Coordinates of C-alpha atoms in Angstrom, one line a residue:
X399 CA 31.2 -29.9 15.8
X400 CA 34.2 -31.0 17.9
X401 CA 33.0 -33.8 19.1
X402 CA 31.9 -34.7 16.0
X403 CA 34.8 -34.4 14.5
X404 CA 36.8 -35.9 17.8
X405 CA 34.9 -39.1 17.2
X406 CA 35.4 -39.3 13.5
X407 CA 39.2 -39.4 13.7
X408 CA 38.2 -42.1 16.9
X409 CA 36.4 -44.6 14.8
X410 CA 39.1 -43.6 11.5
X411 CA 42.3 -44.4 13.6
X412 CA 40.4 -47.4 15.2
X413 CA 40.5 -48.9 11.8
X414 CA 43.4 -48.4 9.8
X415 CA 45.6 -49.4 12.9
X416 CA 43.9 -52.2 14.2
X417 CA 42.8 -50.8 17.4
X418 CA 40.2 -53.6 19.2
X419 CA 37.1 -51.6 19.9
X420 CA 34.2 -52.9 21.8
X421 CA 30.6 -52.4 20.1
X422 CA 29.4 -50.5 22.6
X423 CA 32.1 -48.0 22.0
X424 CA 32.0 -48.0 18.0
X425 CA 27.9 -47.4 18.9
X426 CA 29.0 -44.4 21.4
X427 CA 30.9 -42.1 18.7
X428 CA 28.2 -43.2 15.9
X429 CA 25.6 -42.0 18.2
X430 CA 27.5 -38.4 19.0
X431 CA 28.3 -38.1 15.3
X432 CA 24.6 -38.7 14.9
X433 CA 23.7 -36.3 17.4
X434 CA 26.0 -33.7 15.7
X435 CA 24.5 -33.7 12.4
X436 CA 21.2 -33.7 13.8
X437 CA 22.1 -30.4 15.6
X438 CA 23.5 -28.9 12.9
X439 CA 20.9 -29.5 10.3
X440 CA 18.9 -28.2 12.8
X441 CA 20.5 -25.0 13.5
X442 CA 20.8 -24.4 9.2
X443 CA 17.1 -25.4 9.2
X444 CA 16.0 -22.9 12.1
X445 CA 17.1 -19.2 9.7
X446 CA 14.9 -20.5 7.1
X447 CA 12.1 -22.0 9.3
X448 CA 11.5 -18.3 10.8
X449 CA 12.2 -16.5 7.5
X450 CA 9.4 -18.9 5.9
X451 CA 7.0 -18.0 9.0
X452 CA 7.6 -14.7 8.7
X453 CA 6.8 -14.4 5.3
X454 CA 3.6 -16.6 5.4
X455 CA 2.7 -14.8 8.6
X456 CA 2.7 -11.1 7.0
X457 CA 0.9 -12.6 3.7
X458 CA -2.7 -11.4 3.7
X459 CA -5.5 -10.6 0.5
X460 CA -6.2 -7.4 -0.9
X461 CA -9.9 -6.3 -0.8
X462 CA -11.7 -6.8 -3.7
X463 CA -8.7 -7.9 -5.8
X464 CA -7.9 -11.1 -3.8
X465 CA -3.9 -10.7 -4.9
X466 CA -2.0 -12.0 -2.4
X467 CA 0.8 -9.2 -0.6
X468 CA 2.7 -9.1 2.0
X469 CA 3.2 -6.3 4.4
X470 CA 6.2 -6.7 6.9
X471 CA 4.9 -4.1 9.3
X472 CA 4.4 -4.1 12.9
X473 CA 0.6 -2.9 13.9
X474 CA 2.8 -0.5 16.1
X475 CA 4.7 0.6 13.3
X476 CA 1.0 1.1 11.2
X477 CA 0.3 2.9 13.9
X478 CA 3.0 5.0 14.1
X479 CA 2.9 5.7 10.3
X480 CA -0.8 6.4 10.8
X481 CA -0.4 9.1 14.1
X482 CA 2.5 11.1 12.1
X483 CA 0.2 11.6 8.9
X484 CA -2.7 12.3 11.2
X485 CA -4.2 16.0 10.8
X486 CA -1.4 18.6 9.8
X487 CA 1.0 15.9 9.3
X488 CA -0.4 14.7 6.1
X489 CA -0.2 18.3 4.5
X490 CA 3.5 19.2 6.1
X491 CA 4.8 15.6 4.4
X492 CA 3.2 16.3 1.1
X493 CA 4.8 20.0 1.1
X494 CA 8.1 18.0 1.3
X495 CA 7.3 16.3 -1.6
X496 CA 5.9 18.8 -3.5
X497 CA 9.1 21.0 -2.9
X498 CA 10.7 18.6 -4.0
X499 CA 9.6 19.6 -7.4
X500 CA 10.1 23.8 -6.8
X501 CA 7.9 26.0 -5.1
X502 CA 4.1 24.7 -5.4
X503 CA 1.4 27.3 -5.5
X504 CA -1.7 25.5 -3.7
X505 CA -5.2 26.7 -5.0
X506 CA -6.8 28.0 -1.6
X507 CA -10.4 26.2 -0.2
X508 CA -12.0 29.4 -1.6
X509 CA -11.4 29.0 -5.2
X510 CA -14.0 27.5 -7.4
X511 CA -11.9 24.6 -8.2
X512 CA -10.9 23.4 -5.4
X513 CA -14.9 23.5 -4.4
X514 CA -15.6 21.3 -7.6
X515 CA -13.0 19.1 -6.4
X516 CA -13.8 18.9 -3.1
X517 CA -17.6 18.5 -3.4
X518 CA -16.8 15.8 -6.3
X519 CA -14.6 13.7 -3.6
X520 CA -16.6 13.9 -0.5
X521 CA -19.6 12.7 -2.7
X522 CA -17.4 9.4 -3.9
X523 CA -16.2 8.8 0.0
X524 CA -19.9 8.6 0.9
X525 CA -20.2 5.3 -1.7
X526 CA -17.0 3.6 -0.1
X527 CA -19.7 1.4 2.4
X528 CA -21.1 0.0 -0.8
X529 CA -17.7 -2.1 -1.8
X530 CA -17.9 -3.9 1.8
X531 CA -21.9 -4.7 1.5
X532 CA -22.5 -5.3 -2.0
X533 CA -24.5 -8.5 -1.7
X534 CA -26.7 -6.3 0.3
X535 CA -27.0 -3.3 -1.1
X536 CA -26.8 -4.0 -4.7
X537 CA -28.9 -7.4 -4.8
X538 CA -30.0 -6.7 -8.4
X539 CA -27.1 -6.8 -10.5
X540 CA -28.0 -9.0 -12.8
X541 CA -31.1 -7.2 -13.8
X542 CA -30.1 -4.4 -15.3
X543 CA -32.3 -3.3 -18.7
X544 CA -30.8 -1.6 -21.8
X545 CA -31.7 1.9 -20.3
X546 CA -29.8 0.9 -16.8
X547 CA -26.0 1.1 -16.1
X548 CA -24.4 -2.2 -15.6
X549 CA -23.4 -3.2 -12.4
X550 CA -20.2 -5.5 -11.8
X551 CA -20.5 -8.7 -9.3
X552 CA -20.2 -8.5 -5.9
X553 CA -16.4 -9.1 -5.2
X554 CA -15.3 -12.4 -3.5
X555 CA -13.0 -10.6 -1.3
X556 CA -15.1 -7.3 0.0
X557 CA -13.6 -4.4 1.6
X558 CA -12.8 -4.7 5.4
X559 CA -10.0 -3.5 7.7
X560 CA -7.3 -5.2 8.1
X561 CA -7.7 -7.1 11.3
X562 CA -5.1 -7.0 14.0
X563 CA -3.0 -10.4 14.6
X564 CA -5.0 -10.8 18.6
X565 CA -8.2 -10.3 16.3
X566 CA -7.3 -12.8 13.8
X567 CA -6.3 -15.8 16.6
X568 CA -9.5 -15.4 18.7
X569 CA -11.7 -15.5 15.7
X570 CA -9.7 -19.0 14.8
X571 CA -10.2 -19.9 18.5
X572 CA -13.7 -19.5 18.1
X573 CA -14.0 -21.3 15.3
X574 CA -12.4 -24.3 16.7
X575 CA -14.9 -23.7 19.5
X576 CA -17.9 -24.4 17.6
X577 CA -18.8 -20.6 18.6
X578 CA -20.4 -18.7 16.1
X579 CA -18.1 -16.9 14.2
X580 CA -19.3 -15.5 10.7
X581 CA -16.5 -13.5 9.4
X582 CA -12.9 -11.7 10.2
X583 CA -13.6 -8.7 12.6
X584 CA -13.2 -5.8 11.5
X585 CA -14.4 -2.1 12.1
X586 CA -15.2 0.7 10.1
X587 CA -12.8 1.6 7.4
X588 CA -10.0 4.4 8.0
X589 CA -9.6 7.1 5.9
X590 CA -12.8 9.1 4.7
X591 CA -13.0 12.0 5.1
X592 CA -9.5 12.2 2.8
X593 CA -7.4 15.4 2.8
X594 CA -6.9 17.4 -0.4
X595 CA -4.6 19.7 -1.9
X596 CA -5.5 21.2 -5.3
X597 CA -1.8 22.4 -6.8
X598 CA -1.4 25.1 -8.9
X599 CA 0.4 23.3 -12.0
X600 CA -0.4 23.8 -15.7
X601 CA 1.8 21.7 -17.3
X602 CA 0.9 18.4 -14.8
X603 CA -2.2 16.9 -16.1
X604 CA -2.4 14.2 -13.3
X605 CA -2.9 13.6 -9.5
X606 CA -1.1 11.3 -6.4
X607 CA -2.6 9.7 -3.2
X608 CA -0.5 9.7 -0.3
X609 CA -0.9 8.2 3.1
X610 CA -2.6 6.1 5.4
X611 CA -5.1 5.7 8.4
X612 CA -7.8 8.3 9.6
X613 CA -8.0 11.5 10.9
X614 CA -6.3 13.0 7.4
X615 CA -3.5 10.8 7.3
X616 CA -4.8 10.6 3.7
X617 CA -5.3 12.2 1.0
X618 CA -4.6 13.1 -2.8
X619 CA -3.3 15.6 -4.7
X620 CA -4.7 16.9 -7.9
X621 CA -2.7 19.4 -10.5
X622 CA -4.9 22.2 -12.3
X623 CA -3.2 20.7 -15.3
X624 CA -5.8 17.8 -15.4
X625 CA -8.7 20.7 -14.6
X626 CA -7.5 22.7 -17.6
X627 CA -6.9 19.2 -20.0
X628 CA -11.1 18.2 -19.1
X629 CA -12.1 22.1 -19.6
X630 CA -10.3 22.2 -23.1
X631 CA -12.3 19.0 -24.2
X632 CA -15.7 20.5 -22.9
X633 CA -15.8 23.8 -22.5
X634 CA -16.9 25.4 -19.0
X635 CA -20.3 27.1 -18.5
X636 CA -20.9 30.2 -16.6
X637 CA -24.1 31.0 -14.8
X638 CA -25.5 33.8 -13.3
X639 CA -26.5 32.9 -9.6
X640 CA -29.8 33.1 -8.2
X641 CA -30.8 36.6 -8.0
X642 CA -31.3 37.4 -3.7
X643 CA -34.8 38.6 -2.9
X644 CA -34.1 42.5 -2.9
X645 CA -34.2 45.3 0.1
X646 CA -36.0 48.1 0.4
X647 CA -32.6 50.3 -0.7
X648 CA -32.6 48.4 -3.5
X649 CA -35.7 49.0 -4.5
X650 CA -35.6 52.9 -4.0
X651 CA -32.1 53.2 -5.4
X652 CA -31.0 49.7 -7.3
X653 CA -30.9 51.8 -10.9
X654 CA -28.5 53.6 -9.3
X655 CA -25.9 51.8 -7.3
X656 CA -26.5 48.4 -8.6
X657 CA -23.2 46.3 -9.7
X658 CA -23.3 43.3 -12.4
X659 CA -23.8 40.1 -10.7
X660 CA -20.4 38.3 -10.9
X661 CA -21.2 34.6 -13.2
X662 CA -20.0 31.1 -11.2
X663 CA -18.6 28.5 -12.7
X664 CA -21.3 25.7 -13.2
X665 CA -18.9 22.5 -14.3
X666 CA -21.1 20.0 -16.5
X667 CA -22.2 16.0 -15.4
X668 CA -20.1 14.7 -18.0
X669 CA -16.9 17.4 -16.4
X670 CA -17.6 16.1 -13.1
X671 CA -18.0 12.4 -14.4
X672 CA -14.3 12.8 -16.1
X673 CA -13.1 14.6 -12.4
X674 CA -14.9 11.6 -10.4
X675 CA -12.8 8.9 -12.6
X676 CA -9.4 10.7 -11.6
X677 CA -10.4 10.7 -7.9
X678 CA -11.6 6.8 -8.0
X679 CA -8.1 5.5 -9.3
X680 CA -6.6 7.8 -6.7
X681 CA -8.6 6.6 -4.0
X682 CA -8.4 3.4 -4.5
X683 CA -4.7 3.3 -4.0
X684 CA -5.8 4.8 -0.4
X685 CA -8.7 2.2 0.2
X686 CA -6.3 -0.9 -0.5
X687 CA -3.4 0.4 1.5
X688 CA -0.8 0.9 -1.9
X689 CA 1.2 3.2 1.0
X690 CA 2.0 0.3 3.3
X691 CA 2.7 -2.3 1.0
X692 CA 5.5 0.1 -1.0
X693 CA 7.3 1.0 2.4
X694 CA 6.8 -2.9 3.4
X695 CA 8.6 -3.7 0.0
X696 CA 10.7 -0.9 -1.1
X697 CA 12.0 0.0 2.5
X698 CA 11.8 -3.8 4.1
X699 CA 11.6 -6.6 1.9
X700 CA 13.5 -6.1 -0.8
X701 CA 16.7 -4.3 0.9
X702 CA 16.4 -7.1 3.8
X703 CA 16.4 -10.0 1.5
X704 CA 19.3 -8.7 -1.2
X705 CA 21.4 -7.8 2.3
X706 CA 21.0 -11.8 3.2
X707 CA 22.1 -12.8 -0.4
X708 CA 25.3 -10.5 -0.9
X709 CA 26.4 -11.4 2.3
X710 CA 25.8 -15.4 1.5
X711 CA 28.1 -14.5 -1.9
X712 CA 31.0 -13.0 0.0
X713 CA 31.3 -15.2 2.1
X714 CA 31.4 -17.7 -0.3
X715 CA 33.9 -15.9 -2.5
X716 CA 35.8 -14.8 0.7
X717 CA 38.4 -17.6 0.2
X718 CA 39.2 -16.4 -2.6
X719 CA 38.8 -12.3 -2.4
X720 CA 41.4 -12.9 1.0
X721 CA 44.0 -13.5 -1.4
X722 CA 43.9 -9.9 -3.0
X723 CA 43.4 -8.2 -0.1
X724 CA 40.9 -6.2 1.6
X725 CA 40.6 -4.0 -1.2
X726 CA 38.9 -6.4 -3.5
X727 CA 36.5 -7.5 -0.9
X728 CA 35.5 -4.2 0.0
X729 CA 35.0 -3.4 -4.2
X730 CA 32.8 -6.7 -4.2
X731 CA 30.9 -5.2 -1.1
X732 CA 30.3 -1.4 -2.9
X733 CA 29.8 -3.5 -6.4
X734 CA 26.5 -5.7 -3.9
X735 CA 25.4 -2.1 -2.8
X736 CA 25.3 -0.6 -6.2
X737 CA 23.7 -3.9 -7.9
X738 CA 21.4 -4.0 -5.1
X739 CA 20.1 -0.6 -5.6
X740 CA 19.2 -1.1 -9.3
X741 CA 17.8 -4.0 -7.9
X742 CA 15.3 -2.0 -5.9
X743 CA 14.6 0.3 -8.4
X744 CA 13.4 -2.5 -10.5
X745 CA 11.4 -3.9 -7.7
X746 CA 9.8 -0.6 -6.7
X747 CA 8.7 -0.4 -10.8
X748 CA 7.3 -3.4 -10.6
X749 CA 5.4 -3.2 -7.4
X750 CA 3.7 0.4 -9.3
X751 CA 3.1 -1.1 -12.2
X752 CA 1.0 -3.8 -10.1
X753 CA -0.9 -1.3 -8.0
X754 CA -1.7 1.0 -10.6
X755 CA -3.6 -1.8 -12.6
X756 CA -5.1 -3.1 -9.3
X757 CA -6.3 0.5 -8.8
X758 CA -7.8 1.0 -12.3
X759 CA -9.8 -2.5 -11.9
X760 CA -11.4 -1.1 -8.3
X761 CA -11.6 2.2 -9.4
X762 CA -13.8 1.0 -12.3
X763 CA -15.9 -1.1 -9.7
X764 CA -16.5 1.8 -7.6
X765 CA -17.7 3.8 -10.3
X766 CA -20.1 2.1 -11.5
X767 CA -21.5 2.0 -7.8
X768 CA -21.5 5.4 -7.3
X769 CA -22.0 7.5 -10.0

């Protein structure tokens, strides 16, 4: 910048006084100034050159959707995420959250409903291999009669893990090597078996997913108030269990110490059906990662790029905010932080809004699949 500048004032004072300068010279300071603004332009260029390869490097498709979203997340960070949900972790975070809201009752493993719930769940995890072979397993979806349930397309986009970076660059090396290469790599996909907390709530008709990555890092949890909303539409059978073959003290003395036979629960297909839809939306936040891609924006994104902007503005304005003081510039800097977090309340609305449509759409498809 100095030389620049240096050989401006050269060439300048050259001119208006008359100063004989060779053309070799006049070439010389051209060439610096050149040189200078080359530099320069390159240093502005370089911020936005790795903000721009940053953002089309952690830009990637959701499964089955094909939106495009972008997760600024470190596969160590993932992983760190992933090893602190793992196993009790999931539970002692979602106790935060829940006391959050008071002192939660949980419904214990032993109670009926949690069994209904439970059973319903493990029976949709076992369908989730379907949404990443569907050309394969469900060949015939176009021939489906007026008795049949419709099937959708397979999806352009199946389900797969999300490969690591190192996996991505040696399947495009091998791809440039003529090797045969069919697809991404990718293994088996974390999650199932999901944990599951059944809360005590009658007021709460609804359920959240939480978490990410295996071993029970996630998981949803369901309120009794959504139980009690599907048993008020259809009202819940009871059934006598199946009487046990009976002993020989039974025999000789049932008449007289025999107890009534407590009745079980016995929920209905079309209960189970309305459960199954519940569980589907909520897992299919877990299957397409909705966890990561809120902490990517909510906690990353959004607060990184507002923080580039206000401090761009103030420094703008800083020529003029100088003359009042440091007073006014530190107002403009609490007025960025306030505007900023309205901002990301906004943002984090938005990005809900967009993944509970997303999970309706999938949950749909994975319905029809498995139930």
């Amino acid at each position: 910048m100095f030389k620049k500048h240096k050989s401006k004032r050269v060439i300048k004072y050259a001119a208006i006084h008359g100063v004989p300068a060779s053309e070799e010279t006049k070439q010389k300071h051209l060439k610096k100034i050149r040189v200078s603004t080359k530099l320069l332009q390159l240093l502005l260029a370089v911020p936005f050159l790795l903000f721009w390869s940053t953002v089309i490097a952690s830009l990637e498709r959701t499964p089955l959707t094909g939106r495009w979203r972008m997760i600024l997340l470190s596969p160590e960070e993932e992983d760190e995420i992933a090893s602190h949900l793992a196993g009790p972790g999931w539970y002692k975070s979602v106790g935060d959250i829940l006391a959050e809201e008071g002192s939660p009752r949980i419904i214990p493993s032993s109670d009926w409903r949690y069994e209904w719930v439970q059973d319903t769940l493990r029976k949709l995890e076992a369908s989730i291999p379907v949404l990443s072979r569907e050309p394969e397993l469900c060949p015939n979806w176009m021939q489906s009669g007026p008795e049949t349930q419709p099937l959708p397309p397979p999806a352009d986009f199946p389900l797969r893990p999300r490969p690591r970076g190192s996996e991505y660059l040696r399947w495009f090396c091998e791809s440039l090597t003529n090797k045969h290469c069919s697809k991404i790599p990718g293994g088996p996909i974390p999650g199932p078996p999901y944990s599951l907390l059944v809360v005590e709530k009658p007021d709460s008709s609804n359920a959240f997913s939480y978490g990410f990555g295996p071993n029970g890092g996630s998981g949803i949890v369901v309120y009794s108030g959504f139980l009690d909303d599907i048993f008020s539409r259809m009202p819940l059978q009871w059934e006598a269990p199946e009487p046990a073959p009976p002993s020989l003290w039974s025999r000789l003395f049932g008449g007289l110490f025999s107890k009534p036979t407590p009745l079980h629960a016995a929920p209905t297909a079309q209960q189970t059906a309305e459960l199954a839809i519940l569980l589907a939306h909520e897992m299919a936040h877990l299957i397409l990662a909705h966890h990561l891609e809120s902490l990517s924006s909510v906690n990353v994104i959004v607060p990184g790029t507002l923080s580039i902007v206000s401090d761009v503005i103030r420094v703008l304005i800083f020529p003029i905010t100088m003359l009042f003081g440091p007073f006014v510039n530190d107002a403009v800097a609490q007025l960025g932080k306030v505007g900023s977090g309205e901002l990301v309340k906004i943002s984090e609305y938005c990005t809900s809004a967009k993944q509970e449509i997303e999970a309706d759409v999938v949950s749909a498809r994975y319905d029809s699949l498995s139930l």
